[in-house]
């Protein structure tokens, strides 16, 4: 649920032809190479063969002004990489705080963000399971944006590229336009469609504009940063989005080139990492560029079919209390788009059986509940909850701070508790689970994309705020809001979960050569193509 700068920068594209002459065993060999310039016609032909077109800005003529400008831009990019990130961390100009509003907003976590010039504020859902950042825009079909529908003191935002002086359409010819090859013209605006589960979807056009951020450096005064990002001008929404789940947009935090973290890191503003913190009172924090503390625990992200498409970790096993259960390992998404946590069915059955055995309370089935392991609570007699620990192959462990949730009656009195865990029956064959935001509470979670690892350390969000330079209280937006009168509905909705969009990444290569004694042979040609910045 990628960054491109407003000035396009084309990374190094070259072909390396290697001819290796092997003589007999014990003899020396020769190696020669021929280099092809990144803007040569041969390199252009290789790009066309790979993409079916030349993505991004027009191919420069040799020794033209555009030729020299692109060379210089590449030098500036490499200089930024050499010097490192410009800021220690960044957070939204409305503040680093995140909010949970319960059922009225689909149980997801949200943050206020400002985009465009003049800026307009939006209350967007934070989703580590998707890449696209979109907001309601020049709407044909959008959710109601009136404050009275959501219990807010002001209307939600509506974006219009024509009213922002810093906006421009992303064209079909740009490499970041996923649907570019299907466009009638490379100069037309790039369309997007992001499909979520539960028939939720958003579609429209991609736009380049600015996201307003504030520096989080401990040693220098805070300053405003206008960061270029790719925004989906969401003209059509469907499913539960129309009924209250992310009515004002979704900010994708995934691995994809088009996501906001990718935009910020590749522009040299911050390191390729971000952190989230969630409290049990539904508050939280988010910081871009944060790599956590030195003594945090970590576990590596795992590729999916050879690509880092989303945040996947390998759970080695589960411990309930002092009992570590056998055959409870599985791979799992780490996804804030899920309110609760899902285990593969066989792991779920083993874990819940042991949890039920250890808890000193009688299980009670509630007809209206989808949760199987619930327990009645009378007055102050709260049962003792056994510890719930995820172990990882990296010899690290994650103690879930609150594996249960409490529920209350109409009078506000505590009635019972439930184990906040569900069975992922559909994915059990793939041994795939999902760690939802309820298991993330009480921790500073670091999505270190540059080092391909997840980090965590126990932390309150207020403490995390002070560690990142002291973040002020976060008032509601004071900027002028735009509103819309589109049809809406009820506000009971399931969380939005995105279909993953694979990122582009540098490709590694390996070649093996078989030796035939005394024979002269072998010609190996290796072509290495790097994508745009």
Coordinates of C-alpha atoms in Angstrom, one line a residue:
X1 CA 0.0 0.0 0.0
X2 CA 9.9 6.3 -6.0
X3 CA 11.3 9.0 -5.7
X4 CA 12.1 11.0 -8.8
X5 CA 13.7 14.4 -8.6
X6 CA 12.1 17.2 -10.5
X7 CA 15.4 17.2 -12.4
X8 CA 15.9 13.8 -13.9
X9 CA 19.2 12.1 -13.3
X10 CA 20.3 9.1 -15.4
X11 CA 22.6 6.6 -13.7
X12 CA 25.6 4.9 -15.3
X13 CA 24.6 2.6 -18.2
X14 CA 27.4 0.7 -19.8
X15 CA 28.2 -2.6 -21.4
X16 CA 31.3 -4.5 -20.7
X17 CA 32.6 -7.1 -23.2
X18 CA 35.1 -9.5 -21.8
X19 CA 37.1 -11.9 -23.9
X20 CA 39.1 -14.5 -21.9
X21 CA 41.7 -16.6 -23.6
X22 CA 42.4 -19.8 -21.6
X23 CA 45.6 -21.6 -22.7
X24 CA 46.5 -25.0 -21.2
X25 CA 46.6 -25.6 -17.5
X26 CA 49.5 -23.7 -15.8
X27 CA 49.6 -21.1 -18.6
X28 CA 48.7 -17.5 -18.1
X29 CA 45.6 -15.9 -19.6
X30 CA 44.8 -12.5 -21.2
X31 CA 41.9 -10.2 -20.5
X32 CA 40.8 -7.4 -22.6
X33 CA 37.7 -5.1 -22.4
X34 CA 35.8 -2.7 -24.5
X35 CA 33.8 0.1 -22.7
X36 CA 30.7 1.6 -24.1
X37 CA 29.7 5.1 -23.1
X38 CA 26.4 5.4 -21.3
X39 CA 25.0 7.8 -23.9
X40 CA 26.3 6.0 -27.0
X41 CA 23.9 4.6 -29.7
X42 CA 24.9 1.0 -28.7
X43 CA 23.9 1.7 -25.1
X44 CA 20.6 3.3 -26.3
X45 CA 19.9 0.1 -28.4
X46 CA 20.5 -2.0 -25.3
X47 CA 18.0 0.1 -23.3
X48 CA 15.4 -0.2 -26.1
X49 CA 15.9 -4.0 -26.1
X50 CA 15.4 -4.1 -22.4
X51 CA 12.4 -1.7 -22.0
X52 CA 11.1 -1.5 -25.5
X53 CA 11.8 2.2 -25.3
X54 CA 14.2 4.7 -23.7
X55 CA 12.6 5.5 -20.3
X56 CA 12.9 8.9 -18.7
X57 CA 14.3 12.0 -20.4
X58 CA 15.2 12.1 -24.1
X59 CA 18.4 10.4 -25.1
X60 CA 21.0 13.2 -25.6
X61 CA 22.9 13.7 -28.8
X62 CA 26.6 13.2 -28.5
X63 CA 28.4 16.3 -27.2
X64 CA 25.2 18.4 -27.2
X65 CA 24.3 20.7 -24.3
X66 CA 21.9 18.1 -22.9
X67 CA 24.7 15.6 -23.1
X68 CA 27.0 17.7 -20.9
X69 CA 24.1 18.6 -18.5
X70 CA 23.2 15.0 -17.8
X71 CA 26.9 14.2 -17.2
X72 CA 27.1 17.0 -14.7
X73 CA 23.9 16.0 -13.0
X74 CA 25.3 12.5 -12.5
X75 CA 28.4 14.0 -10.9
X76 CA 26.2 16.0 -8.5
X77 CA 24.3 12.8 -7.6
X78 CA 27.5 10.9 -7.0
X79 CA 28.8 13.8 -4.9
X80 CA 25.7 13.6 -2.7
X81 CA 26.2 9.9 -2.3
X82 CA 29.8 10.5 -1.3
X83 CA 29.0 13.1 1.3
X84 CA 26.1 11.1 2.7
X85 CA 22.6 12.1 3.8
X86 CA 22.0 15.8 4.2
X87 CA 19.8 15.4 7.3
X88 CA 19.9 13.0 10.3
X89 CA 16.1 12.6 10.1
X90 CA 13.0 14.3 8.7
X91 CA 9.4 14.3 9.8
X92 CA 6.2 15.8 8.5
X93 CA 5.8 19.5 8.8
X94 CA 2.5 18.9 10.7
X95 CA 4.6 16.9 13.3
X96 CA 6.0 13.4 13.7
X97 CA 2.9 12.1 15.6
X98 CA 0.7 9.4 14.2
X99 CA -2.9 8.8 15.1
X100 CA -5.3 5.9 15.5
X101 CA -9.0 6.8 15.3
X102 CA -10.5 3.4 15.7
X103 CA -13.4 2.0 13.6
X104 CA -14.2 5.4 12.0
X105 CA -11.0 5.2 10.1
X106 CA -10.7 1.4 9.6
X107 CA -8.4 0.9 12.6
X108 CA -5.3 2.1 10.7
X109 CA -2.7 4.6 11.8
X110 CA -2.6 8.1 10.2
X111 CA -0.5 11.2 10.0
X112 CA -1.1 14.8 8.9
X113 CA 1.0 15.7 5.8
X114 CA 1.3 18.9 3.7
X115 CA 1.8 18.7 0.0
X116 CA 1.9 21.2 -2.9
X117 CA 2.4 25.0 -3.0
X118 CA 0.5 26.5 -1.4
X119 CA 0.4 23.4 0.8
X120 CA -2.8 21.5 1.5
X121 CA -3.1 19.2 4.5
X122 CA -4.2 15.5 4.3
X123 CA -4.8 12.8 6.9
X124 CA -3.2 9.8 5.2
X125 CA -3.0 6.2 6.3
X126 CA 0.6 4.8 6.9
X127 CA 1.1 1.5 5.0
X128 CA 4.4 -0.4 5.0
X129 CA 2.7 -3.0 2.7
X130 CA 2.3 -0.7 -0.4
X131 CA 4.3 1.8 -2.4
X132 CA 1.9 4.3 -3.8
X133 CA 1.3 7.7 -2.1
X134 CA -2.1 9.0 -3.2
X135 CA -4.6 11.5 -2.1
X136 CA -8.2 12.4 -3.3
X137 CA -7.7 14.7 -6.2
X138 CA -10.1 16.3 -8.8
X139 CA -12.5 13.6 -7.7
X140 CA -14.9 11.7 -9.8
X141 CA -15.6 9.2 -7.0
X142 CA -14.1 9.8 -3.6
X143 CA -15.1 9.4 0.1
X144 CA -16.9 12.1 2.0
X145 CA -14.4 14.6 3.2
X146 CA -16.6 16.6 5.6
X147 CA -15.4 16.9 9.2
X148 CA -18.8 15.9 10.6
X149 CA -18.5 12.4 9.0
X150 CA -15.4 11.6 11.1
X151 CA -15.7 13.6 14.3
X152 CA -12.9 16.0 13.3
X153 CA -12.8 19.8 13.8
X154 CA -12.1 20.5 10.1
X155 CA -12.7 19.0 6.7
X156 CA -10.2 16.6 5.1
X157 CA -8.1 17.8 2.1
X158 CA -8.7 17.7 -1.6
X159 CA -5.7 18.0 -4.0
X160 CA -5.7 19.7 -7.4
X161 CA -2.5 19.8 -9.4
X162 CA -3.6 22.9 -11.2
X163 CA -3.7 24.8 -7.9
X164 CA -0.1 23.9 -6.9
X165 CA 2.7 25.9 -8.5
X166 CA 5.2 23.1 -7.9
X167 CA 3.2 20.3 -9.5
X168 CA 3.7 18.7 -12.9
X169 CA 2.4 15.5 -14.4
X170 CA 4.7 12.5 -14.5
X171 CA 4.7 11.4 -18.2
X172 CA 4.3 8.0 -19.7
X173 CA 7.9 8.1 -21.0
X174 CA 9.3 8.2 -17.5
X175 CA 10.8 5.0 -16.2
X176 CA 8.7 5.2 -13.0
X177 CA 5.5 5.0 -15.1
X178 CA 4.6 1.4 -14.7
X179 CA 1.8 1.6 -17.3
X180 CA 4.1 3.6 -19.7
X181 CA 4.4 0.9 -22.4
X182 CA 0.5 0.8 -22.6
X183 CA 0.2 4.5 -23.2
X184 CA -0.7 5.8 -26.6
X185 CA 1.9 8.5 -26.3
X186 CA 5.0 8.8 -24.2
X187 CA 4.1 12.5 -23.6
X188 CA 0.7 11.9 -22.0
X189 CA 0.3 11.9 -18.2
X190 CA 1.0 8.6 -16.6
X191 CA -2.0 6.7 -15.2
X192 CA -1.9 4.6 -12.1
X193 CA -4.1 1.9 -10.5
X194 CA -3.3 0.5 -7.1
X195 CA -5.4 -2.5 -6.1
X196 CA -5.9 -3.4 -2.4
X197 CA -7.6 -6.4 -0.9
X198 CA -11.3 -6.4 -0.1
X199 CA -12.0 -4.7 -3.5
X200 CA -10.4 -1.5 -2.3
X201 CA -8.7 0.5 -5.1
X202 CA -7.5 3.9 -6.1
X203 CA -6.8 5.2 -9.6
X204 CA -5.9 8.4 -11.4
X205 CA -2.8 10.1 -12.7
X206 CA 0.8 10.4 -11.2
X207 CA 2.0 13.9 -10.4
X208 CA 5.4 15.2 -9.2
X209 CA 5.0 17.7 -6.3
X210 CA 6.5 18.6 -2.9
X211 CA 6.0 17.0 0.5
X212 CA 6.6 19.5 3.4
X213 CA 9.0 18.1 6.0
X214 CA 11.0 19.4 9.0
X215 CA 14.6 18.5 9.9
X216 CA 15.1 16.4 13.0
X217 CA 18.8 17.2 13.6
X218 CA 19.6 17.4 17.3
X219 CA 22.4 19.9 16.8
X220 CA 20.8 22.5 14.4
X221 CA 17.6 24.5 14.5
X222 CA 14.6 22.9 12.7
X223 CA 14.0 24.1 9.2
X224 CA 11.4 23.4 6.5
X225 CA 12.3 21.0 3.6
X226 CA 10.3 20.8 0.5
X227 CA 11.0 17.3 -0.8
X228 CA 10.0 16.2 -4.3
X229 CA 7.8 13.1 -4.3
X230 CA 5.5 11.2 -6.6
X231 CA 1.8 11.6 -5.7
X232 CA -1.2 9.7 -7.1
X233 CA -3.9 12.2 -8.0
X234 CA -6.7 9.8 -6.9
X235 CA -9.7 10.6 -9.0
X236 CA -11.5 7.3 -8.4
X237 CA -11.7 5.3 -5.2
X238 CA -13.7 2.1 -4.5
X239 CA -14.5 -0.4 -1.7
X240 CA -14.1 0.4 1.9
X241 CA -12.1 3.6 1.1
X242 CA -15.5 5.2 0.3
X243 CA -16.8 4.1 3.7
X244 CA -14.0 5.5 5.9
X245 CA -10.9 3.4 5.4
X246 CA -8.2 6.0 4.3
X247 CA -10.7 8.5 2.9
X248 CA -8.0 11.2 2.6
X249 CA -5.3 8.9 1.0
X250 CA -2.6 6.4 1.7
X251 CA 1.1 7.0 2.1
X252 CA 3.0 3.9 0.9
X253 CA 6.1 3.2 2.8
X254 CA 7.2 0.1 0.9
X255 CA 10.3 -0.9 -1.0
X256 CA 9.2 0.3 -4.4
X257 CA 11.0 3.1 -6.3
X258 CA 7.9 5.3 -6.2
X259 CA 7.4 5.2 -2.4
X260 CA 8.1 8.2 -0.2
X261 CA 11.1 6.6 1.6
X262 CA 12.7 5.8 -1.7
X263 CA 12.1 9.4 -2.9
X264 CA 13.7 10.9 0.2
X265 CA 16.8 8.7 0.3
X266 CA 17.6 8.8 -3.4
X267 CA 17.4 12.6 -3.4
X268 CA 20.2 12.6 -0.7
X269 CA 18.0 14.1 2.0
X270 CA 18.1 11.2 4.5
X271 CA 19.5 7.7 4.8
X272 CA 17.5 4.9 3.3
X273 CA 15.7 4.1 6.5
X274 CA 12.7 5.1 8.6
X275 CA 11.2 4.2 12.0
X276 CA 7.8 3.9 13.5
X277 CA 6.6 3.8 17.0
X278 CA 3.1 2.8 18.2
X279 CA 1.7 3.3 21.7
X280 CA -1.2 1.4 23.2
X281 CA -3.3 4.6 23.3
X282 CA -3.2 4.7 19.5
X283 CA -0.6 7.5 19.3
X284 CA 2.8 7.1 17.6
X285 CA 5.7 8.6 15.8
X286 CA 7.4 8.4 12.4
X287 CA 10.9 9.6 11.4
X288 CA 12.5 9.3 8.0
X289 CA 16.3 8.6 8.0
X290 CA 16.3 7.1 11.5
X291 CA 18.5 4.0 11.7
X292 CA 17.8 3.3 15.4
X293 CA 20.2 2.9 18.3
X294 CA 23.5 0.9 18.3
X295 CA 22.3 -1.9 20.6
X296 CA 18.9 -2.6 19.0
X297 CA 18.1 -6.1 17.9
X298 CA 17.9 -6.8 14.2
X299 CA 16.9 -9.5 11.7
X300 CA 17.4 -9.4 7.9
X301 CA 14.7 -8.7 5.4
X302 CA 14.1 -11.7 3.0
X303 CA 13.6 -11.5 -0.8
X304 CA 10.5 -12.7 -2.4
X305 CA 11.4 -14.7 -5.5
X306 CA 14.8 -13.0 -5.6
X307 CA 13.4 -9.5 -5.2
X308 CA 12.9 -7.2 -2.2
X309 CA 9.3 -6.4 -2.8
X310 CA 8.1 -5.8 0.7
X311 CA 9.2 -6.2 4.3
X312 CA 9.5 -9.9 4.9
X313 CA 11.3 -11.5 7.9
X314 CA 12.0 -15.1 8.9
X315 CA 10.4 -16.1 12.3
X316 CA 12.4 -19.0 13.7
X317 CA 9.9 -20.0 16.2
X318 CA 7.4 -19.0 19.0
X319 CA 7.8 -19.2 22.7
X320 CA 4.8 -19.0 25.1
X321 CA 6.0 -18.3 28.6
X322 CA 9.1 -20.6 29.0
X323 CA 7.9 -23.1 26.5
X324 CA 9.5 -22.7 23.0
X325 CA 7.3 -24.6 20.5
X326 CA 8.8 -26.8 17.8
X327 CA 7.9 -26.4 14.1
X328 CA 6.6 -22.9 14.6
X329 CA 8.9 -21.1 12.2
X330 CA 7.5 -19.2 9.2
X331 CA 8.1 -16.2 7.0
X332 CA 6.1 -13.1 7.7
X333 CA 5.2 -9.7 6.3
X334 CA 5.7 -6.7 8.6
X335 CA 2.7 -4.6 7.6
X336 CA 1.1 -1.6 9.3
X337 CA -1.8 -2.0 6.9
X338 CA -3.0 -4.9 9.1
X339 CA -4.6 -4.1 12.4
X340 CA -4.0 -7.6 13.8
X341 CA -1.4 -10.4 13.4
X342 CA -1.9 -13.5 11.3
X343 CA 0.0 -16.8 11.6
X344 CA -0.1 -19.7 9.1
X345 CA -2.8 -22.1 10.2
X346 CA -0.6 -24.9 11.5
X347 CA 1.5 -22.5 13.6
X348 CA -1.7 -20.7 14.8
X349 CA -3.1 -24.0 16.1
X350 CA 0.1 -24.9 18.0
X351 CA 0.5 -21.5 19.5
X352 CA -3.1 -20.9 20.6
X353 CA -3.3 -24.4 22.1
X354 CA -0.2 -23.6 24.3
X355 CA -1.4 -20.1 25.1
X356 CA -4.8 -21.5 26.2
X357 CA -3.1 -24.1 28.4
X358 CA -1.0 -21.5 30.2
X359 CA -3.4 -18.7 30.8
X360 CA -5.2 -19.0 34.2
X361 CA -8.7 -18.2 32.8
X362 CA -11.6 -20.1 31.2
X363 CA -12.0 -19.7 27.5
X364 CA -15.3 -18.2 26.4
X365 CA -16.7 -18.1 22.9
X366 CA -18.5 -14.9 21.9
X367 CA -20.9 -15.3 19.0
X368 CA -20.2 -11.9 17.6
X369 CA -16.4 -12.2 17.7
X370 CA -14.1 -13.6 15.0
X371 CA -11.4 -14.2 17.6
X372 CA -11.4 -17.8 18.9
X373 CA -9.4 -17.4 22.1
X374 CA -11.3 -15.0 24.4
X375 CA -11.7 -15.0 28.2
X376 CA -14.2 -13.4 30.5
X377 CA -12.9 -11.0 33.1
X378 CA -14.8 -10.2 36.3
X379 CA -14.1 -6.8 37.9
X380 CA -10.4 -6.4 38.7
X381 CA -9.6 -10.1 38.4
X382 CA -7.4 -9.8 35.3
X383 CA -5.8 -13.1 34.4
X384 CA -2.0 -13.4 34.2
X385 CA -1.0 -13.3 30.6
X386 CA 2.0 -15.6 29.5
X387 CA 4.8 -13.9 27.7
X388 CA 4.6 -14.2 23.9
X389 CA 8.0 -14.2 22.1
X390 CA 9.0 -14.4 18.5
X391 CA 12.5 -15.8 17.9
X392 CA 14.7 -15.2 14.8
X393 CA 17.5 -17.1 13.2
X394 CA 19.7 -14.1 13.9
X395 CA 19.7 -15.0 17.6
X396 CA 17.4 -12.1 18.3
X397 CA 14.0 -12.2 20.0
X398 CA 10.9 -10.0 20.0
X399 CA 8.7 -10.0 23.1
X400 CA 5.2 -8.9 22.1
X401 CA 4.3 -6.2 24.6
X402 CA 0.6 -6.9 24.4
X403 CA -0.6 -10.1 22.6
X404 CA -4.2 -9.5 23.9
X405 CA -6.8 -6.8 23.6
X406 CA -9.4 -5.8 26.1
X407 CA -13.1 -5.1 25.3
X408 CA -15.7 -3.3 27.4
X409 CA -19.4 -3.3 27.7
X410 CA -21.8 -0.4 27.1
X411 CA -21.2 0.8 30.6
X412 CA -17.5 1.1 30.0
X413 CA -16.7 -1.8 32.4
X414 CA -14.1 -4.4 31.4
X415 CA -15.8 -7.6 30.2
X416 CA -13.1 -9.7 28.7
X417 CA -9.9 -10.2 26.8
X418 CA -9.0 -11.9 23.5
X419 CA -5.7 -13.2 22.0
X420 CA -5.2 -10.7 19.2
X421 CA -4.2 -13.4 16.7
X422 CA -5.8 -14.8 13.5
X423 CA -5.2 -17.8 11.3
X424 CA -3.9 -17.2 7.8
X425 CA -5.6 -20.2 6.3
X426 CA -5.3 -19.1 2.6
X427 CA -1.5 -18.7 2.8
X428 CA -0.8 -21.7 5.1
X429 CA 0.6 -23.7 2.1
X430 CA 3.2 -21.0 1.6
X431 CA 4.0 -20.7 5.4
X432 CA 3.4 -17.0 5.1
X433 CA 2.1 -14.8 8.0
X434 CA 1.7 -11.2 8.8
X435 CA 2.9 -9.2 11.8
X436 CA 0.3 -6.4 12.2
X437 CA 0.5 -3.2 14.0
X438 CA -0.9 -4.6 17.3
X439 CA 2.3 -6.7 17.7
X440 CA 4.4 -3.6 17.0
X441 CA 3.2 -1.6 20.0
X442 CA 5.8 -0.6 22.6
X443 CA 8.7 -0.7 20.2
X444 CA 10.8 1.6 18.0
X445 CA 10.7 -0.3 14.7
X446 CA 13.4 0.6 12.2
X447 CA 12.9 -0.3 8.6
X448 CA 16.5 -0.1 7.5
X449 CA 16.2 -0.5 3.8
X450 CA 19.8 0.4 3.0
X451 CA 21.1 -2.5 5.1
X452 CA 18.1 -4.7 4.4
X453 CA 17.1 -5.4 8.0
X454 CA 14.4 -4.8 10.5
X455 CA 15.6 -3.3 13.9
X456 CA 13.7 -2.9 17.1
X457 CA 14.2 -1.7 20.7
X458 CA 11.7 -1.1 23.5
X459 CA 10.7 2.5 23.5
X460 CA 8.0 4.9 24.3
X461 CA 7.2 7.3 21.5
X462 CA 7.8 10.3 23.6
X463 CA 11.3 9.1 24.4
X464 CA 11.9 8.4 20.7
X465 CA 10.8 11.9 20.0
X466 CA 13.4 13.4 22.3
X467 CA 16.1 11.1 20.8
X468 CA 15.3 12.6 17.4
X469 CA 15.9 16.2 18.4
X470 CA 12.8 17.0 20.4
X471 CA 9.6 17.1 18.4
X472 CA 6.9 19.7 19.4
X473 CA 3.3 18.8 20.1
X474 CA 1.4 18.2 16.9
X475 CA -1.7 20.4 16.5
X476 CA -4.3 19.7 13.8
X477 CA -3.5 21.4 10.5
X478 CA -3.9 25.2 10.4
X479 CA -3.6 25.5 6.7
X480 CA -6.7 26.3 4.6
X481 CA -8.5 23.1 3.8
X482 CA -10.4 22.1 0.7
X483 CA -13.5 19.9 0.9
X484 CA -15.8 17.9 -1.3
X485 CA -19.4 16.7 -1.2
X486 CA -19.1 13.3 -2.7
X487 CA -21.3 10.4 -1.5
X488 CA -20.2 8.3 1.4
X489 CA -21.5 5.6 3.6
X490 CA -21.1 4.0 7.0
X491 CA -17.7 3.9 8.7
X492 CA -17.3 0.2 9.6
X493 CA -14.5 -1.1 7.4
X494 CA -11.7 -3.6 7.2
X495 CA -8.1 -2.4 7.0
X496 CA -6.7 -1.8 3.5
X497 CA -4.0 -4.2 2.4
X498 CA -2.1 -3.5 -0.8
X499 CA -1.0 -5.7 -3.6
X500 CA 2.8 -5.4 -3.7
X501 CA 4.6 -3.4 -6.5
X502 CA 8.1 -4.8 -7.1
X503 CA 10.9 -2.2 -7.0
X504 CA 13.7 -1.9 -9.5
X505 CA 17.1 -2.7 -8.1
X506 CA 20.6 -3.1 -9.3
X507 CA 21.1 -6.6 -10.6
X508 CA 24.1 -8.7 -9.6
X509 CA 25.7 -11.2 -12.0
X510 CA 27.8 -14.3 -11.9
X511 CA 29.4 -16.3 -14.6
X512 CA 31.0 -19.8 -14.5
X513 CA 33.4 -21.1 -17.1
X514 CA 34.2 -24.8 -17.7
X515 CA 37.8 -25.7 -18.5
X516 CA 38.8 -28.1 -21.2
X517 CA 42.4 -29.2 -20.9
X518 CA 44.8 -27.9 -23.5
X519 CA 42.0 -26.2 -25.5
X520 CA 41.7 -22.6 -26.4
X521 CA 38.1 -21.5 -25.9
X522 CA 35.6 -19.2 -24.3
X523 CA 34.2 -15.9 -25.1
X524 CA 32.0 -14.3 -22.4
X525 CA 30.0 -11.2 -22.9
X526 CA 28.4 -9.7 -19.8
X527 CA 26.0 -6.7 -20.1
X528 CA 25.3 -4.7 -17.0
X529 CA 22.5 -2.2 -17.1
X530 CA 21.8 0.2 -14.3
X531 CA 18.4 2.0 -14.0
X532 CA 17.7 5.6 -13.6
X533 CA 18.4 7.4 -10.3

